[in-house]
PDB file of C-alpha atoms in Angstrom:
ATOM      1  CA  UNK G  20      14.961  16.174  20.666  1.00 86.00           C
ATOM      2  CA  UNK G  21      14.726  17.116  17.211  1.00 91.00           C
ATOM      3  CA  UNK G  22      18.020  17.011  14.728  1.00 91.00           C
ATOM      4  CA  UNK G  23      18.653  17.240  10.742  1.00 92.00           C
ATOM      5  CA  UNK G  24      18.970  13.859   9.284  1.00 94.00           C
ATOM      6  CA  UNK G  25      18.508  14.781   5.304  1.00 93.00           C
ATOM      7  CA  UNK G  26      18.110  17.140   2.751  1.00 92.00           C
ATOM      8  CA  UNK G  27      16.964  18.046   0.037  1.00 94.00           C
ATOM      9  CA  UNK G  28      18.956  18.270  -3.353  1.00 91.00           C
ATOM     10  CA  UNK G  29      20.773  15.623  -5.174  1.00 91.00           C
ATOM     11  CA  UNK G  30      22.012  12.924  -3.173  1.00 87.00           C
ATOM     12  CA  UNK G  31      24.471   9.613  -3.599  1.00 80.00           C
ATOM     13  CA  UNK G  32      23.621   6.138  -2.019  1.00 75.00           C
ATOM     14  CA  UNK G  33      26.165   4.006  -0.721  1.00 71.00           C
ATOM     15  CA  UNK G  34      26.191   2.261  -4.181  1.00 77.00           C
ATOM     16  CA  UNK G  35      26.666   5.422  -5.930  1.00 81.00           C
ATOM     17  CA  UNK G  36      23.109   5.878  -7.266  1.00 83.00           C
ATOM     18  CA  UNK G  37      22.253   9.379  -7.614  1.00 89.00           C
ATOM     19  CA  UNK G  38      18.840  11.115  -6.710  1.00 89.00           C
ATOM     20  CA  UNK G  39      17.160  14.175  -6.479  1.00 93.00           C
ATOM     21  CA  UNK G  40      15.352  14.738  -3.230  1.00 94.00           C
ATOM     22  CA  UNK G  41      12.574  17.422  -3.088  1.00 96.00           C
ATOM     23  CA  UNK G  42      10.741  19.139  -0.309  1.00 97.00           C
ATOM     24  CA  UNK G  43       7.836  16.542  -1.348  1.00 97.00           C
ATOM     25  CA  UNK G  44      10.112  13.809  -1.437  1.00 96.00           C
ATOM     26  CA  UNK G  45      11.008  14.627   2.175  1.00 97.00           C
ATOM     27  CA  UNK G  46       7.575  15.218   2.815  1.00 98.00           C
ATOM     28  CA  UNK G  47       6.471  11.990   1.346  1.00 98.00           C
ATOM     29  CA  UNK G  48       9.552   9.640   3.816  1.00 98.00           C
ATOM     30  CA  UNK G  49       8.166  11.834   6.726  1.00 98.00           C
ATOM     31  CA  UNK G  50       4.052  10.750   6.355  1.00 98.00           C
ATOM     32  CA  UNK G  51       5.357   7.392   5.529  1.00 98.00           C
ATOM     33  CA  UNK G  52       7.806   6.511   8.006  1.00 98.00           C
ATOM     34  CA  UNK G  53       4.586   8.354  10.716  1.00 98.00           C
ATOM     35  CA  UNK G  54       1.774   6.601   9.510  1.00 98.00           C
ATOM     36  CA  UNK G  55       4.101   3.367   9.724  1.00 98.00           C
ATOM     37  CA  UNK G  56       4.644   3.948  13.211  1.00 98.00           C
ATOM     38  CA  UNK G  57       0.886   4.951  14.524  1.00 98.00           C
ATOM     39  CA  UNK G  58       0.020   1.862  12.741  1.00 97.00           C
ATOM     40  CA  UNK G  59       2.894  -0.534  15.343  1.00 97.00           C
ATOM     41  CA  UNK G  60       5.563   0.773  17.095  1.00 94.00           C
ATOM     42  CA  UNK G  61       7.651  -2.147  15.931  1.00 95.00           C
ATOM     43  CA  UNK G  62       8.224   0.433  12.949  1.00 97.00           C
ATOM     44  CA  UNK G  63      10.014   2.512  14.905  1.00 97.00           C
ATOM     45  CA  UNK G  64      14.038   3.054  13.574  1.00 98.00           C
ATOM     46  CA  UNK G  65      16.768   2.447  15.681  1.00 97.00           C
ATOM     47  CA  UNK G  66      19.336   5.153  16.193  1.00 96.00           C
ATOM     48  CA  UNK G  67      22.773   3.464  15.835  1.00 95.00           C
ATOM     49  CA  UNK G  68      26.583   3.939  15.437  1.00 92.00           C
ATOM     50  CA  UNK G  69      27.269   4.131  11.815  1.00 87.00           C
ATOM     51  CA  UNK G  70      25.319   1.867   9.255  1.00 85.00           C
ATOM     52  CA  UNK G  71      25.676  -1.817  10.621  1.00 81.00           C
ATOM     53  CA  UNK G  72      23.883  -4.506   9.010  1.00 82.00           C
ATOM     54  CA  UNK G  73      21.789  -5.312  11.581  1.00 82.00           C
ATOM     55  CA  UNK G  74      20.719  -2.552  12.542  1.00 83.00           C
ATOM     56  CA  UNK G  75      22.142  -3.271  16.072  1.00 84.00           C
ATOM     57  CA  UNK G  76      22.537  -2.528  18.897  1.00 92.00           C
ATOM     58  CA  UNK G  77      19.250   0.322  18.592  1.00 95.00           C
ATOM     59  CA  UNK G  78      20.926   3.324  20.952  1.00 96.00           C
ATOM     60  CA  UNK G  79      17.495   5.058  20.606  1.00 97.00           C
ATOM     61  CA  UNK G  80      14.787   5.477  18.450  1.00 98.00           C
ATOM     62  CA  UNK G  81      13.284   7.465  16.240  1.00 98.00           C
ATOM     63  CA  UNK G  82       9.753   8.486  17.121  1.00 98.00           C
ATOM     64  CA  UNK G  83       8.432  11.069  14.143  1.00 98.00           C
ATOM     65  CA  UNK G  84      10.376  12.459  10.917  1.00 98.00           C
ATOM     66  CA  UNK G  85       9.324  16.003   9.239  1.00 98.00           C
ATOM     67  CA  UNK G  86      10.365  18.179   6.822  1.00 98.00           C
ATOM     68  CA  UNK G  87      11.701  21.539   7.600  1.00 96.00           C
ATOM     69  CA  UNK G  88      12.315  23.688   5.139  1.00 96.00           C
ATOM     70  CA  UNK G  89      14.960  21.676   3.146  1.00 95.00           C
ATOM     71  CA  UNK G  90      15.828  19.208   6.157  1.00 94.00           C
ATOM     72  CA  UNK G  91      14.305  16.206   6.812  1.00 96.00           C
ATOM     73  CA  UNK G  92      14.189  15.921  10.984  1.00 96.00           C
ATOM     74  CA  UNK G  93      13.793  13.252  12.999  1.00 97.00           C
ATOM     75  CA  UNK G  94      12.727  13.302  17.103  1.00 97.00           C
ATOM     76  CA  UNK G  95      14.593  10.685  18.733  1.00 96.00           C
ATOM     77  CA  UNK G  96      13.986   9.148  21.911  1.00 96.00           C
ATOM     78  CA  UNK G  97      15.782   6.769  24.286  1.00 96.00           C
ATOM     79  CA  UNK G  98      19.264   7.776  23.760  1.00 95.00           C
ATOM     80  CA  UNK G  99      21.930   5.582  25.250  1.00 95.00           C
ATOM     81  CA  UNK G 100      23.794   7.852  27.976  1.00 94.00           C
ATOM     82  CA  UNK G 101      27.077   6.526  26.584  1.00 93.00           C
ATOM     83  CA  UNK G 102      26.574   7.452  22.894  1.00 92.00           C
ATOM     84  CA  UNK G 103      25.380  10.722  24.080  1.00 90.00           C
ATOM     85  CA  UNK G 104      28.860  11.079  25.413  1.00 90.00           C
ATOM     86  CA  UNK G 105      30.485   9.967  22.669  1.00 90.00           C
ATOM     87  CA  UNK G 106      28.886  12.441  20.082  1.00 87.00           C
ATOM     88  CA  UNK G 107      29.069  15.158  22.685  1.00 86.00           C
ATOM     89  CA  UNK G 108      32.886  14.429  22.794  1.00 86.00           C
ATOM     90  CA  UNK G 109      33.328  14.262  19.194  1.00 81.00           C
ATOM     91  CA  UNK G 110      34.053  10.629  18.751  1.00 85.00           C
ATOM     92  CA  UNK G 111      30.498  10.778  16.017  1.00 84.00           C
ATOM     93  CA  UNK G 112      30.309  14.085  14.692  1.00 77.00           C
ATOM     94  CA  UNK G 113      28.270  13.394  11.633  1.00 85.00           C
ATOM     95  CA  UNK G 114      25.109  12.070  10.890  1.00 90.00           C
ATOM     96  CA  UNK G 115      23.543   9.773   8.037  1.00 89.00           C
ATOM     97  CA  UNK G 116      20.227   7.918   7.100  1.00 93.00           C
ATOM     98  CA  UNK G 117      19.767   4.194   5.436  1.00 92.00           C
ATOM     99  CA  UNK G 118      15.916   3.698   3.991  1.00 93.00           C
ATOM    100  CA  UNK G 119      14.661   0.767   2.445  1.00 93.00           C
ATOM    101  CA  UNK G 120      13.789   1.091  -1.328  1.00 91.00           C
ATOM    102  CA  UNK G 121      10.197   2.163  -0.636  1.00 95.00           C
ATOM    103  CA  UNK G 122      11.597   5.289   1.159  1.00 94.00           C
ATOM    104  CA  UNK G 123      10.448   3.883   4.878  1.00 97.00           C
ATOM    105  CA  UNK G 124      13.559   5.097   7.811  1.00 97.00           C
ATOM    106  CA  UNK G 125      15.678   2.390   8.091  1.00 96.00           C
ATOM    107  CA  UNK G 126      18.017   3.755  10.869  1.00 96.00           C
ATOM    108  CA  UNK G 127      19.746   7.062  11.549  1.00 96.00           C
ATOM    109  CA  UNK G 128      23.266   6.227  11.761  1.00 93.00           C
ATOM    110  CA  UNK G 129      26.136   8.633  13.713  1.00 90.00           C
ATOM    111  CA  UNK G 130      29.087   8.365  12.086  1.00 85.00           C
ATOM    112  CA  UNK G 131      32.664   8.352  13.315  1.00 77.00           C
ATOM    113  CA  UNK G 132      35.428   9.106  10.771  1.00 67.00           C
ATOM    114  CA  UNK G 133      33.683   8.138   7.767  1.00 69.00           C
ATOM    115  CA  UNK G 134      32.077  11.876   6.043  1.00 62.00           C
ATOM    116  CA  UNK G 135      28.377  11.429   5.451  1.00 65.00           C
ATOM    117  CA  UNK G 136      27.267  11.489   1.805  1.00 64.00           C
ATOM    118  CA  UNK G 137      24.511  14.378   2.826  1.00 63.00           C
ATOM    119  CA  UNK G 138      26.597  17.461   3.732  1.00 66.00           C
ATOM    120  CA  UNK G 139      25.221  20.700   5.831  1.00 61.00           C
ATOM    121  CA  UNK G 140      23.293  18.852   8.509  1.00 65.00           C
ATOM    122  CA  UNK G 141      23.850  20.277  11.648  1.00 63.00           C
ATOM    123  CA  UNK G 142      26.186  18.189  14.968  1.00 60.00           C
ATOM    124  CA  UNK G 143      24.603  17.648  17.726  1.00 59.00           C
ATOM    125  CA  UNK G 144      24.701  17.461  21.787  1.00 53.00           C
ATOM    126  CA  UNK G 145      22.351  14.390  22.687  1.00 63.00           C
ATOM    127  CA  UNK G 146      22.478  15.106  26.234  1.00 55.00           C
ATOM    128  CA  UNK G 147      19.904  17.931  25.899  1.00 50.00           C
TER     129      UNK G 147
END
């Protein structure tokens, strides 16, 4: 399943560093964070709840990021049954991305009551 993860425009890390994002911007995460992954798996990013440290627990992966028009989309894979149920019930309505400074996926993140910097993204049912 495909969802929105980012977009273009200007956007505000967690540190409060702003940045403009542009369709080749996107572009250039996307052919990064796929030609990361062809290369070893162990690439892959780990779908989690919020933005933990650790990146763990992984409650699915991320297999390929592109651009779409202005959203950067990720197809994720593996989904935990029980976070499906959670999102699907509300419980994390919003979603968010970390990357490392190079731009490479670090996780998506589904967030609970905290409001994701990105706004417009689309919510999601998991179970499909």
């Amino acid at each position: 399943m495909w969802i929105e993860v980012f977009r273009t425009g200007t956007q505000t890390d967690s540190r409060g560093n702003e940045s403009n994002y542009t369709a080749e911007r996107l572009d250039s995460i996307a052919e990064l964070y796929n030609s990361k992954v062809a290369e070893d798996d162990s690439f892959m990013a780990p779908v989690v709840k919020g933005h933990p440290a650790s990146d763990a627990p992984a409650l699915g992966w991320v297999e390929r990021l592109a651009r779409r028009g202005e959203f950067l989309v990720a197809k994720l894979k593996g989904i935990d049954p029980e976070l499906a149920d959670e999102v699907q019930n509300g419980n994390f309505a919003s979603v968010s991305i970390s990357l490392y400074p190079d731009n490479m996926l670090r996780h998506v993140g589904f967030l609970g009551a905290a409001a994701p910097a990105v706004r417009g993204l689309r919510r999601y049912n998991l179970r499909s």
